[in-house]
mmCIF file of C-alpha atoms in Angstrom:
data_model
loop_
_atom_site.group_PDB
_atom_site.id
_atom_site.type_symbol
_atom_site.label_atom_id
_atom_site.label_comp_id
_atom_site.label_asym_id
_atom_site.label_seq_id
_atom_site.Cartn_x
_atom_site.Cartn_y
_atom_site.Cartn_z
ATOM 1 C CA ASP A 174 66.472 26.232 -13.397
ATOM 2 C CA THR A 175 67.633 22.466 -13.784
ATOM 3 C CA ALA A 176 66.749 20.721 -10.601
ATOM 4 C CA VAL A 177 69.011 17.815 -11.265
ATOM 5 C CA SER A 178 72.038 17.810 -13.410
ATOM 6 C CA GLN A 179 74.230 15.749 -14.191
ATOM 7 C CA THR A 180 77.657 15.553 -16.124
ATOM 8 C CA PRO A 181 79.043 14.449 -18.430
ATOM 9 C CA LYS A 182 75.572 13.523 -20.592
ATOM 10 C CA TYR A 183 77.570 10.973 -22.662
ATOM 11 C CA LEU A 184 80.661 9.143 -21.837
ATOM 12 C CA VAL A 185 82.523 6.686 -24.131
ATOM 13 C CA THR A 186 86.004 5.156 -22.451
ATOM 14 C CA GLN A 187 88.061 2.218 -23.378
ATOM 15 C CA MET A 188 87.562 -1.282 -20.840
ATOM 16 C CA GLY A 189 89.761 -1.106 -17.726
ATOM 17 C CA ASN A 190 89.281 2.910 -17.714
ATOM 18 C CA ASP A 191 88.495 4.743 -14.907
ATOM 19 C CA LYS A 192 85.790 7.460 -14.650
ATOM 20 C CA SER A 193 83.655 9.758 -12.481
ATOM 21 C CA ILE A 194 79.825 10.882 -13.253
ATOM 22 C CA LYS A 195 79.096 13.761 -11.035
ATOM 23 C CA CYS A 196 75.245 14.872 -9.914
ATOM 24 C CA GLU A 197 73.803 18.029 -8.049
ATOM 25 C CA GLN A 198 70.515 19.065 -7.143
ATOM 26 C CA ASN A 199 69.308 22.237 -6.469
ATOM 27 C CA LEU A 200 65.928 21.206 -4.661
ATOM 28 C CA GLY A 201 67.028 21.552 -1.099
ATOM 29 C CA HIS A 202 66.667 17.283 -0.858
ATOM 30 C CA ASP A 203 68.137 15.266 1.397
ATOM 31 C CA THR A 204 68.309 12.171 -0.036
ATOM 32 C CA MET A 205 69.716 11.175 -3.610
ATOM 33 C CA TYR A 206 70.399 8.020 -5.713
ATOM 34 C CA TRP A 207 72.367 6.252 -8.133
ATOM 35 C CA TYR A 208 70.253 4.561 -10.510
ATOM 36 C CA LYS A 209 71.695 2.008 -13.609
ATOM 37 C CA GLN A 210 69.314 1.538 -16.707
ATOM 38 C CA ASP A 211 70.119 -1.062 -18.919
ATOM 39 C CA SER A 212 69.651 -1.455 -22.717
ATOM 40 C CA LYS A 213 66.129 -3.253 -22.068
ATOM 41 C CA LYS A 214 65.183 0.190 -20.391
ATOM 42 C CA PHE A 215 65.155 -1.815 -16.595
ATOM 43 C CA LEU A 216 66.124 0.914 -14.064
ATOM 44 C CA LYS A 217 67.851 -0.281 -10.941
ATOM 45 C CA ILE A 218 68.948 1.310 -7.923
ATOM 46 C CA MET A 219 72.108 1.020 -6.981
ATOM 47 C CA PHE A 220 72.912 3.498 -4.451
ATOM 48 C CA SER A 221 71.453 5.907 -2.052
ATOM 49 C CA TYR A 222 72.485 8.743 0.209
ATOM 50 C CA ASN A 223 70.526 10.655 3.306
ATOM 51 C CA ASN A 224 72.529 13.647 4.275
ATOM 52 C CA LYS A 225 75.548 12.527 3.062
ATOM 53 C CA GLU A 226 75.317 8.930 4.597
ATOM 54 C CA LEU A 227 75.318 5.892 2.652
ATOM 55 C CA ILE A 228 72.104 4.055 3.343
ATOM 56 C CA ILE A 229 71.434 1.726 0.251
ATOM 57 C CA ASN A 230 73.975 -0.169 -0.970
ATOM 58 C CA GLU A 231 72.499 -2.987 -3.487
ATOM 59 C CA THR A 232 74.573 -5.443 -5.054
ATOM 60 C CA VAL A 233 76.828 -3.753 -7.169
ATOM 61 C CA PRO A 234 80.517 -4.533 -7.856
ATOM 62 C CA ASN A 235 82.816 -2.671 -5.472
ATOM 63 C CA ARG A 236 84.562 -1.216 -8.562
ATOM 64 C CA PHE A 237 81.625 1.395 -8.177
ATOM 65 C CA SER A 238 82.339 3.995 -5.545
ATOM 66 C CA PRO A 239 79.742 6.699 -4.411
ATOM 67 C CA LYS A 240 80.846 9.648 -2.849
ATOM 68 C CA SER A 241 78.619 12.596 -1.488
ATOM 69 C CA PRO A 242 80.536 15.514 -0.540
ATOM 70 C CA ASP A 243 77.679 17.191 1.019
ATOM 71 C CA LYS A 244 73.835 16.824 0.488
ATOM 72 C CA ALA A 245 73.561 18.486 -2.626
ATOM 73 C CA HIS A 246 75.868 16.762 -4.433
ATOM 74 C CA LEU A 247 76.575 12.724 -5.049
ATOM 75 C CA ASN A 248 79.051 11.479 -7.402
ATOM 76 C CA LEU A 249 79.834 7.889 -8.809
ATOM 77 C CA HIS A 250 83.380 6.669 -9.803
ATOM 78 C CA ILE A 251 84.138 3.381 -11.605
ATOM 79 C CA ASN A 252 87.097 1.922 -11.717
ATOM 80 C CA SER A 253 88.297 -0.755 -13.941
ATOM 81 C CA LEU A 254 85.406 -0.122 -16.794
ATOM 82 C CA GLU A 255 84.189 -3.131 -18.484
ATOM 83 C CA LEU A 256 81.929 -3.732 -21.392
ATOM 84 C CA GLY A 257 78.756 -4.490 -18.980
ATOM 85 C CA ASP A 258 78.939 -1.206 -17.564
ATOM 86 C CA SER A 259 77.911 0.237 -21.029
ATOM 87 C CA ALA A 260 74.217 2.036 -19.533
ATOM 88 C CA VAL A 261 72.258 5.233 -18.732
ATOM 89 C CA TYR A 262 73.419 6.044 -15.204
ATOM 90 C CA PHE A 263 70.345 8.563 -13.539
ATOM 91 C CA CYS A 264 70.787 10.331 -10.440
ATOM 92 C CA ALA A 265 67.831 11.168 -8.559
ATOM 93 C CA SER A 266 66.815 12.937 -5.450
ATOM 94 C CA SER A 267 64.019 13.420 -2.601
ATOM 95 C CA ARG A 268 63.205 15.533 -0.208
ATOM 96 C CA THR A 269 63.807 12.692 2.361
ATOM 97 C CA SER A 270 64.207 8.828 2.149
ATOM 98 C CA GLY A 271 60.865 7.832 3.494
ATOM 99 C CA GLY A 272 58.956 5.577 0.823
ATOM 100 C CA ASN A 273 56.408 8.038 -0.155
ATOM 101 C CA ASN A 274 58.787 11.346 -1.769
ATOM 102 C CA GLU A 275 58.477 11.726 -5.271
ATOM 103 C CA GLN A 276 62.124 10.939 -6.393
ATOM 104 C CA PHE A 277 63.000 13.571 -9.194
ATOM 105 C CA PHE A 278 65.680 12.010 -11.932
ATOM 106 C CA GLY A 279 68.432 13.977 -13.610
ATOM 107 C CA PRO A 280 68.729 13.808 -17.573
ATOM 108 C CA GLY A 281 71.161 10.799 -17.203
ATOM 109 C CA THR A 282 74.570 9.609 -18.122
ATOM 110 C CA ARG A 283 74.750 7.706 -21.429
ATOM 111 C CA LEU A 284 78.279 5.457 -20.784
ATOM 112 C CA THR A 285 79.562 3.156 -23.452
ATOM 113 C CA VAL A 286 82.408 0.904 -22.932
ATOM 114 C CA LEU A 287 84.380 -0.097 -25.849
ATOM 115 C CA GLN B 269 61.397 -13.739 -10.450
ATOM 116 C CA LYS B 270 61.307 -10.142 -10.498
ATOM 117 C CA GLU B 271 59.916 -8.556 -7.484
ATOM 118 C CA VAL B 272 58.043 -6.495 -10.220
ATOM 119 C CA GLU B 273 56.622 -7.561 -13.561
ATOM 120 C CA GLN B 274 55.483 -5.402 -16.054
ATOM 121 C CA ASP B 275 54.885 -6.329 -19.810
ATOM 122 C CA PRO B 276 57.718 -4.305 -22.027
ATOM 123 C CA GLY B 277 55.217 -4.008 -25.306
ATOM 124 C CA PRO B 278 55.852 -2.033 -27.474
ATOM 125 C CA LEU B 279 52.156 -0.653 -27.522
ATOM 126 C CA SER B 280 50.629 1.069 -30.654
ATOM 127 C CA VAL B 281 47.556 2.888 -30.210
ATOM 128 C CA PRO B 282 45.589 5.178 -32.520
ATOM 129 C CA GLU B 283 45.143 8.623 -31.637
ATOM 130 C CA GLY B 284 42.003 8.726 -29.217
ATOM 131 C CA ALA B 285 42.288 5.492 -27.588
ATOM 132 C CA ILE B 286 42.381 4.202 -24.240
ATOM 133 C CA VAL B 287 45.836 2.692 -23.298
ATOM 134 C CA SER B 288 45.900 0.247 -20.719
ATOM 135 C CA LEU B 289 49.319 -0.614 -18.825
ATOM 136 C CA ASN B 290 49.865 -2.982 -16.105
ATOM 137 C CA CYS B 291 52.238 -4.625 -13.416
ATOM 138 C CA THR B 292 52.053 -7.178 -10.710
ATOM 139 C CA TYR B 293 54.290 -7.807 -7.526
ATOM 140 C CA SER B 294 55.086 -10.285 -5.444
ATOM 141 C CA ASN B 295 56.092 -8.335 -2.376
ATOM 142 C CA SER B 296 53.960 -7.808 0.155
ATOM 143 C CA ALA B 297 55.699 -5.122 2.040
ATOM 144 C CA PHE B 298 54.989 -2.798 -1.036
ATOM 145 C CA GLN B 299 53.191 0.119 0.544
ATOM 146 C CA TYR B 300 53.190 3.164 -2.484
ATOM 147 C CA PHE B 301 52.560 2.585 -5.917
ATOM 148 C CA MET B 302 53.896 4.795 -8.833
ATOM 149 C CA TRP B 303 54.003 5.611 -12.422
ATOM 150 C CA TYR B 304 56.403 7.171 -14.040
ATOM 151 C CA ARG B 305 56.551 8.146 -17.495
ATOM 152 C CA GLN B 306 60.211 8.363 -19.635
ATOM 153 C CA TYR B 307 60.187 10.139 -23.104
ATOM 154 C CA SER B 308 63.380 9.378 -25.483
ATOM 155 C CA ARG B 309 66.700 10.475 -24.156
ATOM 156 C CA LYS B 310 65.184 11.921 -20.838
ATOM 157 C CA GLY B 311 65.313 11.102 -17.006
ATOM 158 C CA PRO B 312 61.794 9.191 -15.827
ATOM 159 C CA GLU B 313 59.047 11.512 -14.284
ATOM 160 C CA LEU B 314 56.445 11.356 -11.620
ATOM 161 C CA LEU B 315 53.021 10.780 -13.407
ATOM 162 C CA MET B 316 50.594 9.311 -10.762
ATOM 163 C CA TYR B 317 51.089 7.703 -7.168
ATOM 164 C CA THR B 318 48.981 5.899 -5.035
ATOM 165 C CA TYR B 319 49.091 4.196 -1.470
ATOM 166 C CA SER B 320 45.960 2.756 -1.065
ATOM 167 C CA SER B 321 43.839 0.034 -3.027
ATOM 168 C CA GLY B 322 41.179 1.522 -4.962
ATOM 169 C CA ASN B 323 41.493 4.318 -8.270
ATOM 170 C CA LYS B 324 43.004 7.712 -8.304
ATOM 171 C CA GLU B 325 41.986 9.619 -11.278
ATOM 172 C CA ASP B 326 44.230 12.882 -12.514
ATOM 173 C CA GLY B 327 42.662 14.436 -15.774
ATOM 174 C CA ARG B 328 43.186 11.556 -18.744
ATOM 175 C CA PHE B 329 45.080 9.491 -16.497
ATOM 176 C CA THR B 330 43.627 6.653 -13.899
ATOM 177 C CA ALA B 331 45.820 4.659 -11.598
ATOM 178 C CA GLN B 332 44.350 1.492 -10.090
ATOM 179 C CA VAL B 333 45.740 -0.643 -7.240
ATOM 180 C CA ASP B 334 44.370 -3.824 -6.301
ATOM 181 C CA LYS B 335 46.401 -4.937 -3.225
ATOM 182 C CA SER B 336 44.675 -8.218 -2.526
ATOM 183 C CA SER B 337 45.533 -9.552 -6.193
ATOM 184 C CA LYS B 338 48.990 -7.814 -6.230
ATOM 185 C CA TYR B 339 48.147 -6.000 -9.432
ATOM 186 C CA ILE B 340 48.351 -1.905 -10.118
ATOM 187 C CA SER B 341 47.068 -0.481 -13.815
ATOM 188 C CA LEU B 342 47.302 3.188 -15.745
ATOM 189 C CA PHE B 343 44.871 4.403 -17.730
ATOM 190 C CA ILE B 344 45.435 6.583 -20.189
ATOM 191 C CA ARG B 345 41.957 8.106 -22.068
ATOM 192 C CA ASP B 346 42.145 10.281 -25.332
ATOM 193 C CA SER B 347 45.436 9.178 -25.502
ATOM 194 C CA GLN B 348 47.827 11.896 -27.713
ATOM 195 C CA PRO B 349 50.776 11.463 -29.852
ATOM 196 C CA SER B 350 52.550 13.466 -27.164
ATOM 197 C CA ASP B 351 52.003 10.395 -24.555
ATOM 198 C CA SER B 352 54.266 8.255 -26.565
ATOM 199 C CA ALA B 353 56.620 7.111 -24.049
ATOM 200 C CA THR B 354 57.633 4.476 -21.984
ATOM 201 C CA TYR B 355 55.924 3.827 -18.846
ATOM 202 C CA LEU B 356 57.395 2.403 -15.556
ATOM 203 C CA CYS B 357 55.544 1.090 -12.806
ATOM 204 C CA ALA B 358 57.247 1.141 -9.592
ATOM 205 C CA MET B 359 56.369 0.425 -5.874
ATOM 206 C CA ASN B 360 58.421 1.148 -2.852
ATOM 207 C CA ASP B 361 59.102 -0.130 0.646
ATOM 208 C CA TYR B 362 61.896 0.698 1.505
ATOM 209 C CA LYS B 363 63.933 1.339 -1.684
ATOM 210 C CA LEU B 364 62.192 2.159 -5.416
ATOM 211 C CA SER B 365 61.856 -0.926 -7.329
ATOM 212 C CA PHE B 366 60.709 -0.543 -11.203
ATOM 213 C CA GLY B 367 58.921 -2.732 -13.770
ATOM 214 C CA ALA B 368 60.570 -3.127 -17.154
ATOM 215 C CA GLY B 369 58.606 -0.209 -18.748
ATOM 216 C CA THR B 370 56.461 -0.369 -21.406
ATOM 217 C CA THR B 371 56.947 1.699 -24.875
ATOM 218 C CA VAL B 372 54.058 3.477 -25.925
ATOM 219 C CA THR B 373 53.346 4.859 -29.172
ATOM 220 C CA VAL B 374 49.965 6.992 -29.883
ATOM 221 C CA ARG B 375 49.906 7.367 -33.834
ATOM 222 C CA ALA B 376 48.444 10.731 -35.477
#
């Protein structure tokens, strides 16, 4: 059974389009995250939700809008895609939002904007 | 200056060698120190986690934290080709901040 799953795995799209990435976790965790990993492998947090409430919102363009319909799901919608949005996007979850909680990562969604 | 600095390598070692990885940090608020391993085209997975200064050992892996110097290390003894991956240090205050990751190749 996959613990944290993301769809799609690959996404190739044109500049200016709008796209969504979905994430689901079956671990019963309260907290979920979106990370962006650039071409140099640098992994940076974008958002975090705890029990469907936004608790971390790093400096991310407002073209990116996360949505958590329930605590097992966290989706990411991106409007007006730009070349610089090309990256691998990882969803993760942890038992709670405390600093000592292990985060479990999904397999990633490789987004390419042409 | 980034909060967490990590030499991205790459690092190539022969099988059986000791691999030494390290990170420095600037934020004194960091309390939890972790090492994640990321295989190619996969998500990161937690390898080691420490809270206080000192050493923590788990099989062939040893994590060291020196809070006074703001320096953490990961050692891999008797390295195997299956250890070939990118290793990311991570530190936590209210959010997890990652180093750039060091790509390690262990040659058979």
